[in-house]
PDB file of C-alpha atoms in Angstrom:
ATOM      1  CA  UNK A 246      -4.253  -8.755  16.612  1.00 44.00           C
ATOM      2  CA  UNK A 247      -7.203  -6.558  15.112  1.00 44.00           C
ATOM      3  CA  UNK A 248      -8.763  -9.600  13.993  1.00 42.00           C
ATOM      4  CA  UNK A 249      -9.089 -11.044  17.578  1.00 46.00           C
ATOM      5  CA  UNK A 250      -6.257 -13.566  16.971  1.00 47.00           C
ATOM      6  CA  UNK A 251      -2.874 -13.482  18.290  1.00 49.00           C
ATOM      7  CA  UNK A 252      -0.268 -11.658  15.895  1.00 50.00           C
ATOM      8  CA  UNK A 253       1.575 -14.661  13.935  1.00 46.00           C
ATOM      9  CA  UNK A 254       5.293 -14.611  13.855  1.00 47.00           C
ATOM     10  CA  UNK A 255       6.776 -12.367  11.072  1.00 49.00           C
ATOM     11  CA  UNK A 256       8.227 -15.374   9.471  1.00 50.00           C
ATOM     12  CA  UNK A 257       4.911 -16.857   9.003  1.00 48.00           C
ATOM     13  CA  UNK A 258       3.425 -13.577   7.765  1.00 48.00           C
ATOM     14  CA  UNK A 259       6.281 -13.247   5.127  1.00 52.00           C
ATOM     15  CA  UNK A 260       5.659 -16.935   4.217  1.00 53.00           C
ATOM     16  CA  UNK A 261       1.947 -16.585   3.371  1.00 54.00           C
ATOM     17  CA  UNK A 262       1.551 -12.980   2.685  1.00 55.00           C
ATOM     18  CA  UNK A 263       4.657 -11.509   1.785  1.00 57.00           C
ATOM     19  CA  UNK A 264       5.536 -12.995  -1.254  1.00 60.00           C
ATOM     20  CA  UNK A 265       4.680 -13.055  -4.986  1.00 69.00           C
ATOM     21  CA  UNK A 266       2.001 -15.178  -6.390  1.00 74.00           C
ATOM     22  CA  UNK A 267       3.130 -18.614  -8.184  1.00 76.00           C
ATOM     23  CA  UNK A 268       2.313 -19.837 -11.329  1.00 79.00           C
ATOM     24  CA  UNK A 269       0.637 -22.911  -9.730  1.00 81.00           C
ATOM     25  CA  UNK A 270      -1.680 -20.328  -7.735  1.00 80.00           C
ATOM     26  CA  UNK A 271      -2.655 -18.544 -10.726  1.00 80.00           C
ATOM     27  CA  UNK A 272      -3.286 -21.719 -12.559  1.00 84.00           C
ATOM     28  CA  UNK A 273      -5.401 -22.843  -9.645  1.00 86.00           C
ATOM     29  CA  UNK A 274      -7.436 -19.383  -9.509  1.00 86.00           C
ATOM     30  CA  UNK A 275      -8.293 -19.994 -12.975  1.00 86.00           C
ATOM     31  CA  UNK A 276      -9.697 -23.363 -12.726  1.00 91.00           C
ATOM     32  CA  UNK A 277     -11.835 -22.087  -9.644  1.00 93.00           C
ATOM     33  CA  UNK A 278     -13.051 -19.276 -12.026  1.00 92.00           C
ATOM     34  CA  UNK A 279     -14.023 -21.864 -14.741  1.00 93.00           C
ATOM     35  CA  UNK A 280     -15.911 -23.876 -12.230  1.00 95.00           C
ATOM     36  CA  UNK A 281     -17.877 -20.706 -10.947  1.00 96.00           C
ATOM     37  CA  UNK A 282     -18.774 -20.316 -14.568  1.00 96.00           C
ATOM     38  CA  UNK A 283     -19.775 -23.873 -15.070  1.00 96.00           C
ATOM     39  CA  UNK A 284     -21.723 -24.020 -11.701  1.00 96.00           C
ATOM     40  CA  UNK A 285     -23.534 -20.642 -12.733  1.00 97.00           C
ATOM     41  CA  UNK A 286     -24.562 -22.150 -15.922  1.00 96.00           C
ATOM     42  CA  UNK A 287     -26.177 -25.336 -14.229  1.00 96.00           C
ATOM     43  CA  UNK A 288     -28.952 -23.053 -13.089  1.00 96.00           C
ATOM     44  CA  UNK A 289     -28.858 -24.574  -9.426  1.00 97.00           C
ATOM     45  CA  UNK A 290     -29.522 -22.390  -6.357  1.00 97.00           C
ATOM     46  CA  UNK A 291     -26.110 -23.404  -5.126  1.00 97.00           C
ATOM     47  CA  UNK A 292     -22.937 -25.508  -5.926  1.00 97.00           C
ATOM     48  CA  UNK A 293     -20.448 -27.250  -3.797  1.00 97.00           C
ATOM     49  CA  UNK A 294     -16.745 -26.806  -5.143  1.00 97.00           C
ATOM     50  CA  UNK A 295     -14.236 -29.252  -4.056  1.00 95.00           C
ATOM     51  CA  UNK A 296     -10.438 -29.344  -4.820  1.00 93.00           C
ATOM     52  CA  UNK A 297      -8.646 -32.474  -5.693  1.00 87.00           C
ATOM     53  CA  UNK A 298      -7.059 -32.902  -2.065  1.00 85.00           C
ATOM     54  CA  UNK A 299     -10.611 -32.697  -0.288  1.00 89.00           C
ATOM     55  CA  UNK A 300     -11.284 -35.377   1.999  1.00 87.00           C
ATOM     56  CA  UNK A 301     -13.688 -36.472   4.778  1.00 86.00           C
ATOM     57  CA  UNK A 302     -10.670 -38.479   6.207  1.00 71.00           C
ATOM     58  CA  UNK A 303      -9.837 -37.209   9.742  1.00 61.00           C
ATOM     59  CA  UNK A 304      -6.616 -36.562  11.459  1.00 52.00           C
ATOM     60  CA  UNK A 305      -6.626 -40.049  13.175  1.00 55.00           C
ATOM     61  CA  UNK A 306      -3.926 -41.413  10.952  1.00 50.00           C
ATOM     62  CA  UNK A 307      -6.166 -44.251   9.563  1.00 61.00           C
ATOM     63  CA  UNK A 308      -7.493 -44.700   6.168  1.00 66.00           C
ATOM     64  CA  UNK A 309     -11.124 -44.499   6.148  1.00 70.00           C
ATOM     65  CA  UNK A 310     -12.856 -47.477   4.501  1.00 77.00           C
ATOM     66  CA  UNK A 311     -15.206 -46.909   1.383  1.00 81.00           C
ATOM     67  CA  UNK A 312     -18.311 -47.133   3.668  1.00 84.00           C
ATOM     68  CA  UNK A 313     -16.866 -44.631   6.024  1.00 85.00           C
ATOM     69  CA  UNK A 314     -15.991 -42.187   3.087  1.00 86.00           C
ATOM     70  CA  UNK A 315     -19.594 -42.567   1.646  1.00 89.00           C
ATOM     71  CA  UNK A 316     -21.012 -41.800   5.087  1.00 90.00           C
ATOM     72  CA  UNK A 317     -18.478 -38.880   5.436  1.00 90.00           C
ATOM     73  CA  UNK A 318     -19.583 -37.236   2.145  1.00 93.00           C
ATOM     74  CA  UNK A 319     -23.160 -37.885   2.707  1.00 94.00           C
ATOM     75  CA  UNK A 320     -23.015 -36.141   5.859  1.00 94.00           C
ATOM     76  CA  UNK A 321     -21.131 -33.151   4.278  1.00 95.00           C
ATOM     77  CA  UNK A 322     -23.592 -32.799   1.513  1.00 96.00           C
ATOM     78  CA  UNK A 323     -26.524 -33.360   3.499  1.00 96.00           C
ATOM     79  CA  UNK A 324     -25.475 -30.634   6.022  1.00 95.00           C
ATOM     80  CA  UNK A 325     -25.152 -28.244   3.132  1.00 96.00           C
ATOM     81  CA  UNK A 326     -28.579 -29.154   2.005  1.00 96.00           C
ATOM     82  CA  UNK A 327     -30.130 -28.715   5.344  1.00 96.00           C
ATOM     83  CA  UNK A 328     -28.480 -25.274   6.249  1.00 96.00           C
ATOM     84  CA  UNK A 329     -29.001 -23.915   2.761  1.00 96.00           C
ATOM     85  CA  UNK A 330     -32.693 -24.773   3.156  1.00 96.00           C
ATOM     86  CA  UNK A 331     -32.770 -23.114   6.617  1.00 94.00           C
ATOM     87  CA  UNK A 332     -31.269 -19.923   5.508  1.00 95.00           C
ATOM     88  CA  UNK A 333     -33.688 -19.928   2.517  1.00 95.00           C
ATOM     89  CA  UNK A 334     -36.718 -20.395   4.865  1.00 94.00           C
ATOM     90  CA  UNK A 335     -35.423 -17.417   7.221  1.00 93.00           C
ATOM     91  CA  UNK A 336     -34.944 -15.451   4.108  1.00 95.00           C
ATOM     92  CA  UNK A 337     -31.342 -15.066   4.627  1.00 95.00           C
ATOM     93  CA  UNK A 338     -29.140 -14.421   1.571  1.00 96.00           C
ATOM     94  CA  UNK A 339     -25.870 -15.771   1.566  1.00 97.00           C
ATOM     95  CA  UNK A 340     -22.780 -16.013  -0.951  1.00 98.00           C
ATOM     96  CA  UNK A 341     -20.257 -18.242   0.477  1.00 98.00           C
ATOM     97  CA  UNK A 342     -20.573 -21.282   2.806  1.00 98.00           C
ATOM     98  CA  UNK A 343     -17.245 -23.309   3.934  1.00 97.00           C
ATOM     99  CA  UNK A 344     -17.687 -26.962   4.459  1.00 97.00           C
ATOM    100  CA  UNK A 345     -13.916 -26.859   5.783  1.00 95.00           C
ATOM    101  CA  UNK A 346     -11.304 -24.127   6.400  1.00 94.00           C
ATOM    102  CA  UNK A 347      -8.313 -23.177   8.203  1.00 89.00           C
ATOM    103  CA  UNK A 348      -9.547 -20.515  10.865  1.00 89.00           C
ATOM    104  CA  UNK A 349      -7.342 -17.518  11.235  1.00 85.00           C
ATOM    105  CA  UNK A 350      -9.686 -15.245  13.247  1.00 86.00           C
ATOM    106  CA  UNK A 351     -12.474 -15.510  15.679  1.00 88.00           C
ATOM    107  CA  UNK A 352     -15.799 -16.702  14.519  1.00 91.00           C
ATOM    108  CA  UNK A 353     -19.167 -15.176  15.365  1.00 90.00           C
ATOM    109  CA  UNK A 354     -22.298 -16.915  16.305  1.00 87.00           C
ATOM    110  CA  UNK A 355     -25.006 -17.581  13.664  1.00 80.00           C
ATOM    111  CA  UNK A 356     -28.725 -19.011  14.009  1.00 71.00           C
ATOM    112  CA  UNK A 357     -28.693 -22.522  14.849  1.00 73.00           C
ATOM    113  CA  UNK A 358     -26.049 -25.091  15.904  1.00 77.00           C
ATOM    114  CA  UNK A 359     -24.464 -26.116  12.678  1.00 91.00           C
ATOM    115  CA  UNK A 360     -23.161 -22.770  11.236  1.00 95.00           C
ATOM    116  CA  UNK A 361     -20.958 -19.848  12.449  1.00 95.00           C
ATOM    117  CA  UNK A 362     -20.235 -16.443  10.643  1.00 95.00           C
ATOM    118  CA  UNK A 363     -16.531 -17.032   9.900  1.00 94.00           C
ATOM    119  CA  UNK A 364     -13.583 -14.826  10.646  1.00 92.00           C
ATOM    120  CA  UNK A 365     -10.764 -14.499   8.319  1.00 92.00           C
ATOM    121  CA  UNK A 366     -10.071 -18.023   7.212  1.00 92.00           C
ATOM    122  CA  UNK A 367      -7.820 -19.667   4.519  1.00 88.00           C
ATOM    123  CA  UNK A 368      -8.073 -22.540   2.147  1.00 91.00           C
ATOM    124  CA  UNK A 369     -10.650 -23.110  -0.543  1.00 94.00           C
ATOM    125  CA  UNK A 370     -10.748 -26.965  -0.682  1.00 95.00           C
ATOM    126  CA  UNK A 371     -14.505 -27.267   0.172  1.00 96.00           C
ATOM    127  CA  UNK A 372     -16.677 -24.340  -0.231  1.00 97.00           C
ATOM    128  CA  UNK A 373     -20.331 -23.833  -1.586  1.00 98.00           C
ATOM    129  CA  UNK A 374     -21.565 -20.734  -3.376  1.00 98.00           C
ATOM    130  CA  UNK A 375     -24.922 -19.455  -4.229  1.00 98.00           C
ATOM    131  CA  UNK A 376     -26.111 -18.384  -7.475  1.00 98.00           C
ATOM    132  CA  UNK A 377     -25.691 -14.786  -6.253  1.00 98.00           C
ATOM    133  CA  UNK A 378     -22.269 -15.525  -4.927  1.00 98.00           C
ATOM    134  CA  UNK A 379     -21.038 -17.171  -8.174  1.00 98.00           C
ATOM    135  CA  UNK A 380     -22.471 -14.230 -10.050  1.00 97.00           C
ATOM    136  CA  UNK A 381     -20.717 -11.602  -7.789  1.00 97.00           C
ATOM    137  CA  UNK A 382     -17.365 -13.358  -8.133  1.00 96.00           C
ATOM    138  CA  UNK A 383     -17.638 -13.525 -11.653  1.00 95.00           C
ATOM    139  CA  UNK A 384     -18.458  -9.794 -11.904  1.00 94.00           C
ATOM    140  CA  UNK A 385     -15.409  -8.667  -9.768  1.00 93.00           C
ATOM    141  CA  UNK A 386     -12.494  -6.927 -11.794  1.00 88.00           C
ATOM    142  CA  UNK A 387     -10.082  -9.880 -11.409  1.00 82.00           C
ATOM    143  CA  UNK A 388      -8.003  -8.679 -14.283  1.00 75.00           C
ATOM    144  CA  UNK A 389      -6.684  -6.023 -11.902  1.00 72.00           C
ATOM    145  CA  UNK A 390      -5.313  -8.648  -9.291  1.00 73.00           C
ATOM    146  CA  UNK A 391      -4.165 -12.256  -9.471  1.00 76.00           C
ATOM    147  CA  UNK A 392      -4.217 -13.993  -5.972  1.00 83.00           C
ATOM    148  CA  UNK A 393      -4.935 -17.351  -4.676  1.00 87.00           C
ATOM    149  CA  UNK A 394      -8.542 -18.350  -4.216  1.00 92.00           C
ATOM    150  CA  UNK A 395      -7.743 -18.673  -0.487  1.00 91.00           C
ATOM    151  CA  UNK A 396      -6.816 -15.085  -0.088  1.00 90.00           C
ATOM    152  CA  UNK A 397      -9.645 -13.680  -2.520  1.00 93.00           C
ATOM    153  CA  UNK A 398     -12.598 -15.520  -0.796  1.00 96.00           C
ATOM    154  CA  UNK A 399     -11.895 -14.201   2.770  1.00 95.00           C
ATOM    155  CA  UNK A 400     -10.989 -10.781   1.482  1.00 94.00           C
ATOM    156  CA  UNK A 401     -14.475 -10.440   0.283  1.00 97.00           C
ATOM    157  CA  UNK A 402     -16.079 -10.780   3.766  1.00 96.00           C
ATOM    158  CA  UNK A 403     -13.395  -9.745   6.271  1.00 94.00           C
ATOM    159  CA  UNK A 404     -10.319  -7.541   6.584  1.00 90.00           C
ATOM    160  CA  UNK A 405      -7.346  -8.997   4.841  1.00 88.00           C
ATOM    161  CA  UNK A 406      -3.987  -8.816   6.686  1.00 83.00           C
ATOM    162  CA  UNK A 407      -2.254  -7.768   3.588  1.00 83.00           C
ATOM    163  CA  UNK A 408      -2.833  -3.844   2.876  1.00 85.00           C
ATOM    164  CA  UNK A 409      -2.963  -3.892  -0.937  1.00 86.00           C
ATOM    165  CA  UNK A 410      -5.209  -7.037  -0.940  1.00 88.00           C
ATOM    166  CA  UNK A 411      -7.553  -5.361   1.640  1.00 90.00           C
ATOM    167  CA  UNK A 412      -7.559  -2.078  -0.421  1.00 91.00           C
ATOM    168  CA  UNK A 413      -8.269  -3.965  -3.731  1.00 92.00           C
ATOM    169  CA  UNK A 414     -11.148  -5.708  -2.025  1.00 94.00           C
ATOM    170  CA  UNK A 415     -12.768  -2.477  -0.743  1.00 94.00           C
ATOM    171  CA  UNK A 416     -12.573  -0.973  -4.273  1.00 93.00           C
ATOM    172  CA  UNK A 417     -13.973  -4.120  -6.011  1.00 94.00           C
ATOM    173  CA  UNK A 418     -16.899  -4.123  -3.584  1.00 95.00           C
ATOM    174  CA  UNK A 419     -17.467  -0.248  -3.495  1.00 93.00           C
ATOM    175  CA  UNK A 420     -21.223   0.333  -3.584  1.00 93.00           C
ATOM    176  CA  UNK A 421     -22.338  -3.230  -2.473  1.00 95.00           C
ATOM    177  CA  UNK A 422     -22.142  -5.153   0.658  1.00 96.00           C
ATOM    178  CA  UNK A 423     -19.469  -7.597   1.598  1.00 97.00           C
ATOM    179  CA  UNK A 424     -19.848 -11.089   0.857  1.00 98.00           C
ATOM    180  CA  UNK A 425     -22.456 -12.878   3.202  1.00 97.00           C
ATOM    181  CA  UNK A 426     -20.385 -15.854   4.423  1.00 97.00           C
ATOM    182  CA  UNK A 427     -21.244 -18.786   6.665  1.00 97.00           C
ATOM    183  CA  UNK A 428     -18.852 -21.865   7.680  1.00 97.00           C
ATOM    184  CA  UNK A 429     -19.809 -25.155   9.177  1.00 95.00           C
ATOM    185  CA  UNK A 430     -19.184 -24.906  12.868  1.00 93.00           C
ATOM    186  CA  UNK A 431     -16.957 -28.104  12.654  1.00 91.00           C
ATOM    187  CA  UNK A 432     -15.080 -28.954   9.510  1.00 93.00           C
ATOM    188  CA  UNK A 433     -16.759 -31.518   7.611  1.00 93.00           C
ATOM    189  CA  UNK A 434     -14.407 -31.662   4.926  1.00 93.00           C
ATOM    190  CA  UNK A 435     -10.708 -31.523   5.253  1.00 89.00           C
ATOM    191  CA  UNK A 436      -7.522 -30.677   3.026  1.00 86.00           C
ATOM    192  CA  UNK A 437      -4.998 -33.631   3.013  1.00 77.00           C
ATOM    193  CA  UNK A 438      -2.126 -31.486   2.980  1.00 68.00           C
ATOM    194  CA  UNK A 439      -3.402 -29.543   6.189  1.00 64.00           C
ATOM    195  CA  UNK A 440      -3.280 -33.031   7.802  1.00 59.00           C
ATOM    196  CA  UNK A 441       0.500 -33.635   7.016  1.00 53.00           C
ATOM    197  CA  UNK A 442       3.224 -33.236   9.446  1.00 47.00           C
ATOM    198  CA  UNK A 443       5.604 -32.009   6.895  1.00 49.00           C
ATOM    199  CA  UNK A 444       3.272 -29.688   5.128  1.00 48.00           C
ATOM    200  CA  UNK A 445       3.693 -31.467   1.758  1.00 49.00           C
ATOM    201  CA  UNK A 446       1.055 -33.930   1.710  1.00 45.00           C
ATOM    202  CA  UNK A 447       3.060 -36.761   3.424  1.00 48.00           C
ATOM    203  CA  UNK A 448       1.839 -38.443   6.558  1.00 44.00           C
ATOM    204  CA  UNK A 449       3.853 -41.069   8.629  1.00 44.00           C
ATOM    205  CA  UNK A 450       1.668 -44.140   8.097  1.00 42.00           C
ATOM    206  CA  UNK A 451      -1.127 -42.235   6.215  1.00 45.00           C
ATOM    207  CA  UNK A 452      -1.440 -42.756   2.286  1.00 44.00           C
ATOM    208  CA  UNK A 453      -1.708 -40.192  -0.228  1.00 46.00           C
ATOM    209  CA  UNK A 454      -4.863 -38.602  -1.274  1.00 41.00           C
ATOM    210  CA  UNK A 455      -4.978 -40.970  -4.442  1.00 45.00           C
ATOM    211  CA  UNK A 456      -5.032 -44.079  -1.876  1.00 46.00           C
ATOM    212  CA  UNK A 457      -7.966 -42.420   0.056  1.00 45.00           C
ATOM    213  CA  UNK A 458      -9.906 -41.731  -3.302  1.00 43.00           C
ATOM    214  CA  UNK A 459      -9.510 -45.264  -4.390  1.00 44.00           C
ATOM    215  CA  UNK A 460     -10.789 -46.609  -1.336  1.00 45.00           C
ATOM    216  CA  UNK A 461     -13.921 -44.566  -2.045  1.00 44.00           C
ATOM    217  CA  UNK A 462     -14.241 -45.234  -5.746  1.00 44.00           C
ATOM    218  CA  UNK A 463     -12.787 -48.425  -6.432  1.00 43.00           C
ATOM    219  CA  UNK A 464     -12.136 -50.355  -3.098  1.00 46.00           C
ATOM    220  CA  UNK A 465     -11.156 -53.530  -5.185  1.00 48.00           C
ATOM    221  CA  UNK A 466      -8.037 -51.784  -6.637  1.00 46.00           C
ATOM    222  CA  UNK A 467      -4.577 -53.001  -5.689  1.00 48.00           C
ATOM    223  CA  UNK A 468      -2.256 -50.731  -4.150  1.00 46.00           C
ATOM    224  CA  UNK A 469      -0.069 -48.928  -6.828  1.00 43.00           C
ATOM    225  CA  UNK A 470       3.496 -50.529  -7.706  1.00 45.00           C
ATOM    226  CA  UNK A 471       4.918 -46.875  -7.627  1.00 44.00           C
ATOM    227  CA  UNK A 472       4.003 -43.935  -5.607  1.00 42.00           C
ATOM    228  CA  UNK A 473       1.681 -41.255  -7.078  1.00 41.00           C
ATOM    229  CA  UNK A 474       3.648 -38.377  -8.861  1.00 42.00           C
ATOM    230  CA  UNK A 475       4.031 -35.284  -6.688  1.00 41.00           C
ATOM    231  CA  UNK A 476       0.776 -33.354  -7.786  1.00 38.00           C
ATOM    232  CA  UNK A 477       2.825 -30.086  -6.866  1.00 36.00           C
ATOM    233  CA  UNK A 478       5.361 -30.690  -9.574  1.00 36.00           C
ATOM    234  CA  UNK A 479       2.587 -30.738 -12.511  1.00 35.00           C
ATOM    235  CA  UNK A 480       3.552 -28.194 -15.065  1.00 37.00           C
ATOM    236  CA  UNK A 481       1.450 -25.365 -14.920  1.00 36.00           C
ATOM    237  CA  UNK A 482      -0.305 -24.200 -18.306  1.00 36.00           C
ATOM    238  CA  UNK A 483       1.114 -21.653 -20.361  1.00 38.00           C
ATOM    239  CA  UNK A 484      -0.093 -18.146 -19.791  1.00 36.00           C
ATOM    240  CA  UNK A 485      -1.765 -18.081 -23.047  1.00 37.00           C
ATOM    241  CA  UNK A 486      -3.996 -20.862 -22.102  1.00 38.00           C
ATOM    242  CA  UNK A 487      -5.311 -18.722 -19.097  1.00 34.00           C
ATOM    243  CA  UNK A 488      -8.309 -16.493 -18.992  1.00 35.00           C
ATOM    244  CA  UNK A 489      -7.422 -13.080 -19.858  1.00 36.00           C
ATOM    245  CA  UNK A 490      -8.328 -11.986 -16.284  1.00 36.00           C
ATOM    246  CA  UNK A 491      -5.342 -13.925 -14.813  1.00 31.00           C
ATOM    247  CA  UNK A 492      -2.948 -13.325 -17.607  1.00 31.00           C
ATOM    248  CA  UNK A 493      -1.597  -9.778 -17.005  1.00 31.00           C
ATOM    249  CA  UNK A 494       0.051 -10.823 -13.594  1.00 34.00           C
ATOM    250  CA  UNK A 495       1.396 -14.074 -14.419  1.00 30.00           C
ATOM    251  CA  UNK A 496       4.857 -14.511 -12.890  1.00 34.00           C
ATOM    252  CA  UNK A 497       6.841 -15.883 -15.769  1.00 35.00           C
ATOM    253  CA  UNK A 498      10.142 -16.695 -13.693  1.00 33.00           C
ATOM    254  CA  UNK A 499       7.887 -19.643 -11.940  1.00 35.00           C
ATOM    255  CA  UNK A 500       6.058 -20.879 -15.029  1.00 33.00           C
ATOM    256  CA  UNK A 501       8.080 -24.206 -14.894  1.00 32.00           C
ATOM    257  CA  UNK A 502       7.289 -24.827 -11.238  1.00 30.00           C
TER     258      UNK A 502
END
């Protein structure tokens, strides 16, 4: 309510914010951190980060053609380029720019028609970071907290509904400004799991992310003879293979998930 949205049901709050961090989420956070390091090393002014289930497929229930996929990704990348150039021309420094997200609080207006200043939002399947944003993320004391990137990013620019995460973010940003965040007014990239009916990446009549990727990369490939393995059941890496920043809070009981 304090963030301008109706209060979620208690069960929903417990599901998303009242549980321990899973091994899968720690491993995913480690992957994002390594990607930030790689992105910063490129020397580019900004870098777009995509998770493996990011897609420009809409919610129509139809599999996009290879041409539609190419047009969708060209639109997403072109929008990012144009908006980054406009922000630079106006002298606006930014850290984070979402191309797709789950809105959990009210947005604020931003200059132009394509961007908004996001309220608290979830999901990190498609976001860009400026060089400053990548550097600031890598300078955070992540050794003191292991959390999903979906929760970390919004905690750096908006009040987090979980008190301990909000307190950690305030301390981590002490002496600096909150992250300067923007978001595409309309989602340009979607998370396939969020388009499903059952929350597990399954659509009645809509194929898996692997089939969508195949229509984009190799439209000549025949359909698989067996369904692709459930990506959620892949074994997480052992704690010793994770960066030290993520190892201390590794939930050993869930390591085989």
